[in-house]
Amino acid sequence: MGTGEDGGASADSNQRDSDIELIGGERVPQSGPLNKRVGRRSSKLSNASASTSGSDLGHSISQEQDEGDYVEVTMDIKGDSVALHSVIPVAGNSDEGEDEKLILLGKGMEKKRSFGASIVRNASIRMQQVSQELKRLASSSKQGAPARVHYDRTKSAASHALKGLKFISKTDGGAGWVEVEKQFDALTASTNGYLHRSLFAKCIGMNKESEAFAGELFDALSRRRGIQTDSINKLQLKDFWDEISDQSFDSRLRTFFDMVDKDADGRITEEEIKEIICLSATTNKLANIQRQAEEYAALIMEELDPDDTGFIMVNDLEMLLLHGPTHSTRGDSKYLSQMLSLKLKPTHEENPIRRWYTKTMYFLQDNWQRSWVLVLWLGVMLGLFAYKFVQYRRKDAYKVMGHCVCMAKGAAETLKLNMAIILLPVCRNTITWLRNKTKLGIMVPFDDNLNFHKVIAVAVAIGVGIHGIYHLACDFPRLIDASSEKYELMEPFFGDQPKSYWFFVKSWEGVTGIIMVVLMAIAFTLATPWFRRGRVKLPKPLNNLTGFNAFWYSHHLFVIVYALLIVHGIKLYLTKEWYKKTTWMYLAIPIVIYSLERLTRALRSTIKPVRILKVAVYPGNVLALHMSKPQGFRYKSGQYMFLNCAAVSPFEWHPFSITSAPGDDYLSVHIRTLGDWTRSLKVKFSECCQPPDNGKSGLLRADNLQGDGSPSGLPKVMIDGPYGAPAQDYKQYEVVLLVGLGIGATPMISIVKDIVNNMKAMEEEEGSNIEEGSPQKRNGVNKFNTRRAYFYWVTREQGSFDWFKGVMNEVAEEDHKGVIELHNYCTSVYEEGDARSALIAMLQSLNHAKNGVDIVSGTSVKSHFAKPNWRSVYKRIALTHPGARVGVFYCGPPALTKELGQLASDFSRNTTTRYDFHKENF
């Protein structure tokens, strides 16, 4: 077909690559070889259009049977009027294959008004003649075969198809073959150059979880080539590789079809669909889908086989794929997105001074709160060290022991300061009060309290090292070896000149110092991540030295350390006046504050008892506890509280985020089994639970427990809190990005529920104000500023979605204004486009469209596969909310902290959107 200057067009009667399907009078583009019957109707239409309008448009069109040139025509049909929307040339029978056609067809869906407008101006009158033919075809199509769902290759669907059904991640099959060939040679070194079916997955680069899928792929490729054995040589492997690395969508579709069609009869039965669903579910670790494989297979047959023939064909499978997931990118602008991407590209500064200055300024912008606190702390330490150094530089002791005594005493002075202030970051009640009741949070980074605690601990270790080494290796030897004349200066302090080290070791100063060093070394060692998280594997009975329990108990050795420190500070050799013995002065106030903290915790936990309302044990080793809310227990979403269970340990208290919202009439926590204490707690409660009723999630449950107290069979629980956390400040932001990894979703769930409750309260308040005719007031909700929330929950197990299934459904149902955008990511499922997850994606879209339920999460929220592209997430929010201040709240393992924090800095510097990053690691 040719195209004239004015946009007129004619088509070959054999055209079938560009079709027009009429559905209800709307503009509907239909493209590709999806429906041959529609294709034939379109061919007639194209001929009619060519004959009626070609000459009238004032141009000549040559039509040759041998040419395969086509166009895609999209029209607006309203009653008797027809307006040409766009005409896009499409190359036919080219060597580029189906992929290029799909790209062109996808582009044809865009609104190219400039070209279409010129055609409409010249052809609007002539198109009236075509309208009668279009209406006749529309009428005949409605009277034809029974109505069924039509799958149009829209732009998004075509794009999805081109990315879909990839059997390998490499886009360059030729480059990938080099690695595959090396792997083949290594695997077949002892098998005379033949690769067995069981090694096929490893050879082509698939992981161990994909071995079953790779085996079915091997069988499909072998069936097509008539290979009867379970082993192939290198030439056959190269043939296999060329097919699975083929970028043609039709080729990938045929290969996938052959995997499903195990008897190679060209038809797919319900049983074969069930088998491939089970295989895909196993490969992607989706146990729930595997259990429901029969139900989902019936759903596919119902959708694609309405005539109940008992089988489907390859074109039906293609339709199902093109119905794949399309996730909204609301607010995106292609132009702005490209500009933003260019702006965010790192630029290399040639001048090293300017580069250093720029990095320093960026660092200070992101960390000014931490910076001034650290600078102040370091300045005070240096001042104290210098003061003590100069003081002893002027004393007689310097004449005997030299600079060693100055260094030891200077380090001792910094130790007094650090042993005092190291208690303050763990005074949680005090910090929570300061955070909630004062404006200090603007200047002081209360979220970094534990990090500051660790930094001070490092300073203590350095101070102990300097103080001890200079005394033991320098001061004491000089006293022992000093001449009689020199030692006379020290005789008032030490008495007769000592002859050996034993004199110093057996003294009060020596004994207390050695014991403190040993206890500190134990506490510091067991507090390191390797021991605290149980990463170090020790033989029995030393294995008890690892884990949280060892860390918790060893940390309480500080009581002995502080007692010895006070004695050590009183029994000084070189200071005799009581008012110059300042150790107790440094420690007095912090110890009093900390003691009151511990007393408050003990009294509060006993005065405010709780009773267990509900217990549930979920997949992924998660224990959910619903408790009564004590009178006067007020908290904010994002905060946490401590739990104690005497049945497990009467002394241990462990922190957990509160998952209930402040407006709920109960308290709830979700506890992941990660250590010995949580494991024991789960065992204790599991013994009292029963299997759940139908329709309820949770492996084991104990529901609706009545009475004044918890039943005797359930362990008793005490709580202490609430305590402040970074996420509690989310209400300060109009836009929030909430990110939870695994069980790190717990504080975010409380926030999401709180947002919904606040929005409902605001709607009710606005409604009451309208009824009363009074101006709108904002009283109880006046501190609630959040107007948009994005929640990203990333987990690797499908069962994890059961933890908060009810919350997700409630939020989706109650959020009428679309304030909260929910995104669930299951990382065990291969990314969208991978052949291993293709059928899962098809099922997901089909079931969600029909039943409104996501097959992965079991909620109304549609899940994504693999890991999020966090840069794209930040970019989309920046494009949607220019000039806004976005609060980013992350809770989860430290691995993701750096990436999210860096992205927040990058986008804050290069866009008008400001990102404030807050983290909570566990």
XYZ file of C-alpha atoms in Angstrom, residues 512-755:
244
model
C 39.295 -2.083 90.238
C 41.005 -1.064 87.010
C 41.725 -4.631 85.882
C 38.218 -5.881 86.717
C 36.631 -2.948 84.837
C 38.766 -3.611 81.755
C 37.782 -7.297 81.731
C 34.069 -6.611 82.157
C 34.100 -3.882 79.505
C 35.918 -6.181 77.083
C 33.222 -8.852 77.579
C 30.363 -6.396 77.134
C 31.930 -4.724 74.100
C 32.731 -8.031 72.397
C 29.263 -9.541 72.860
C 27.673 -6.288 71.683
C 29.312 -6.464 68.256
C 26.975 -7.452 65.396
C 28.776 -10.761 64.880
C 27.965 -11.961 68.397
C 24.703 -10.065 68.990
C 23.119 -11.371 65.773
C 24.540 -14.871 66.222
C 26.730 -14.768 63.110
C 29.645 -16.362 64.946
C 29.263 -20.123 65.204
C 30.928 -21.494 68.325
C 31.020 -25.089 69.603
C 29.014 -26.070 72.664
C 28.876 -24.764 75.349
C 30.473 -21.586 73.970
C 27.546 -21.171 71.573
C 25.642 -19.593 74.472
C 27.932 -16.586 74.137
C 26.218 -15.570 70.905
C 22.747 -14.151 70.365
C 20.689 -11.396 71.884
C 20.489 -12.989 75.343
C 24.264 -12.967 75.731
C 24.356 -9.320 74.628
C 21.507 -8.335 76.964
C 22.917 -9.971 80.101
C 26.520 -8.917 79.458
C 25.431 -5.321 78.996
C 24.041 -5.313 82.515
C 27.556 -5.816 83.830
C 27.677 -2.017 83.627
C 26.189 -1.905 87.141
C 29.383 -3.492 88.485
C 31.553 -1.357 86.217
C 30.042 1.904 87.499
C 30.423 0.821 91.117
C 34.086 -0.017 90.513
C 34.580 3.225 88.585
C 33.441 5.286 91.557
C 35.808 3.375 93.872
C 38.609 3.735 91.326
C 37.989 7.508 91.191
C 38.102 7.875 94.956
C 41.238 5.776 95.598
C 43.597 7.895 93.553
C 47.370 7.959 94.064
C 48.065 11.539 93.066
C 44.908 13.300 94.324
C 44.100 13.469 98.017
C 41.583 16.330 98.332
C 37.980 15.083 98.050
C 36.770 18.006 95.975
C 39.415 17.230 93.346
C 38.156 13.668 92.964
C 35.609 14.521 90.269
C 34.555 11.104 88.984
C 31.435 10.946 91.131
C 30.540 14.502 90.088
C 30.503 13.509 86.403
C 28.415 10.400 87.047
C 25.900 11.638 89.636
C 23.251 13.250 87.404
C 23.299 10.668 84.539
C 23.075 7.777 87.018
C 20.132 9.413 88.796
C 18.315 9.987 85.490
C 18.953 6.427 84.341
C 17.887 4.979 87.695
C 14.619 6.914 87.555
C 14.148 5.610 84.002
C 14.441 2.007 85.112
C 12.189 2.619 88.121
C 9.563 4.224 85.874
C 9.631 1.230 83.533
C 9.231 -1.249 86.377
C 6.316 0.643 87.974
C 4.551 1.350 84.684
C 4.677 -2.254 83.500
C 3.175 -3.551 86.755
C 0.601 -0.789 87.226
C -0.717 -1.126 83.639
C -1.319 -4.832 83.079
C -2.612 -6.099 79.744
C -4.649 -9.130 78.760
C -4.288 -11.052 75.551
C -7.213 -10.633 73.162
C -5.969 -12.555 70.142
C -2.979 -14.623 69.125
C -2.064 -15.641 65.576
C 0.943 -17.473 64.193
C 1.537 -16.598 60.546
C 3.776 -17.983 57.799
C 7.320 -16.714 57.946
C 7.586 -17.360 61.704
C 5.607 -14.296 62.740
C 3.642 -14.137 65.982
C 0.861 -11.521 66.219
C -0.379 -10.479 69.658
C -3.471 -8.336 70.184
C -3.676 -6.944 73.716
C -6.012 -4.721 75.680
C -4.972 -1.082 75.772
C -4.212 0.120 79.320
C -6.075 3.191 80.461
C -4.127 6.332 79.666
C -1.799 4.559 77.213
C -1.342 7.159 74.484
C 0.979 6.680 71.563
C 1.673 7.829 68.026
C 1.881 5.718 64.911
C 5.462 4.629 64.309
C 6.351 4.348 67.995
C 7.385 1.142 69.744
C 7.080 -0.487 73.140
C 8.920 -3.122 75.163
C 7.495 -6.563 75.914
C 8.306 -8.875 78.766
C 7.113 -12.442 79.137
C 8.015 -13.992 82.470
C 7.374 -17.474 81.089
C 10.335 -16.952 78.759
C 12.551 -14.735 80.924
C 11.496 -12.595 83.895
C 14.261 -10.045 83.259
C 14.404 -9.521 79.500
C 12.526 -6.701 77.760
C 12.467 -6.521 73.972
C 11.315 -3.638 71.716
C 8.645 -4.080 69.023
C 6.881 -1.575 66.780
C 3.191 -1.034 67.505
C 1.121 -2.111 64.495
C -2.252 -0.892 65.752
C -3.312 2.681 65.099
C -3.788 5.213 67.937
C -7.531 5.186 67.260
C -7.859 1.422 67.762
C -9.200 0.101 71.058
C -6.432 -2.503 71.327
C -2.649 -2.799 71.052
C -1.003 -5.123 68.576
C 2.528 -6.189 67.748
C 3.888 -8.541 65.096
C 6.992 -10.412 66.223
C 9.350 -12.117 63.763
C 11.269 -15.108 65.112
C 14.883 -14.008 64.764
C 16.542 -15.029 68.038
C 16.318 -17.301 71.027
C 13.918 -15.097 73.012
C 11.442 -14.603 70.154
C 11.681 -18.297 69.299
C 10.784 -19.280 72.853
C 7.936 -16.742 72.912
C 6.449 -18.194 69.739
C 6.652 -21.725 71.133
C 4.893 -20.695 74.344
C 1.968 -19.071 72.527
C 1.757 -21.685 69.772
C 0.993 -24.314 72.385
C -2.218 -22.443 73.225
C -3.437 -21.853 69.662
C -5.706 -23.815 67.354
C -5.950 -23.997 63.547
C -7.885 -21.002 62.124
C -11.484 -21.075 60.995
C -12.244 -20.935 57.296
C -11.643 -17.529 55.804
C -9.210 -16.406 58.502
C -5.483 -16.071 57.968
C -2.857 -17.364 60.349
C -1.588 -20.885 60.827
C -2.691 -20.993 64.457
C -5.091 -18.716 66.285
C -6.637 -17.998 69.654
C -9.502 -15.547 69.122
C -12.079 -13.662 71.160
C -10.697 -14.452 74.555
C -13.031 -13.023 77.171
C -12.700 -12.323 80.850
C -10.920 -9.911 83.123
C -7.553 -11.452 82.501
C -5.841 -13.693 80.014
C -6.802 -17.368 80.262
C -4.558 -19.432 82.457
C -3.208 -21.304 79.444
C -1.701 -18.195 77.857
C 1.575 -16.705 79.095
C 1.268 -13.348 80.820
C 2.744 -10.324 79.100
C 3.847 -6.940 80.463
C 4.478 -3.857 78.346
C 6.530 -0.717 78.764
C 6.212 2.321 76.562
C 5.506 3.915 74.256
C 8.848 5.223 73.060
C 9.640 7.668 70.290
C 10.825 6.517 66.881
C 11.691 8.249 63.582
C 8.433 7.308 61.866
C 6.252 9.091 64.429
C 6.990 12.441 62.770
C 5.286 11.535 59.490
C 2.424 14.003 60.125
C 4.793 16.903 59.518
C 4.867 16.085 55.799
C 2.179 16.508 53.172
C 3.756 13.695 51.146
C 5.312 10.608 52.718
C 7.149 7.643 51.255
C 6.919 4.628 53.572
C 9.275 1.728 52.919
C 9.202 -1.508 54.888
C 11.347 -4.584 54.272
C 9.851 -7.780 55.624
C 8.819 -7.351 59.231
C 10.024 -3.740 58.918
C 6.549 -2.954 57.605
C 5.191 -2.963 61.173
C 5.511 0.771 61.976
C 4.346 1.635 58.455
C 1.168 -0.416 58.889
C 0.280 1.653 61.942
C 0.909 4.848 59.967
C -1.219 3.691 57.032
C -4.099 2.836 59.368
C -3.699 6.159 61.147
C -3.847 8.062 57.845
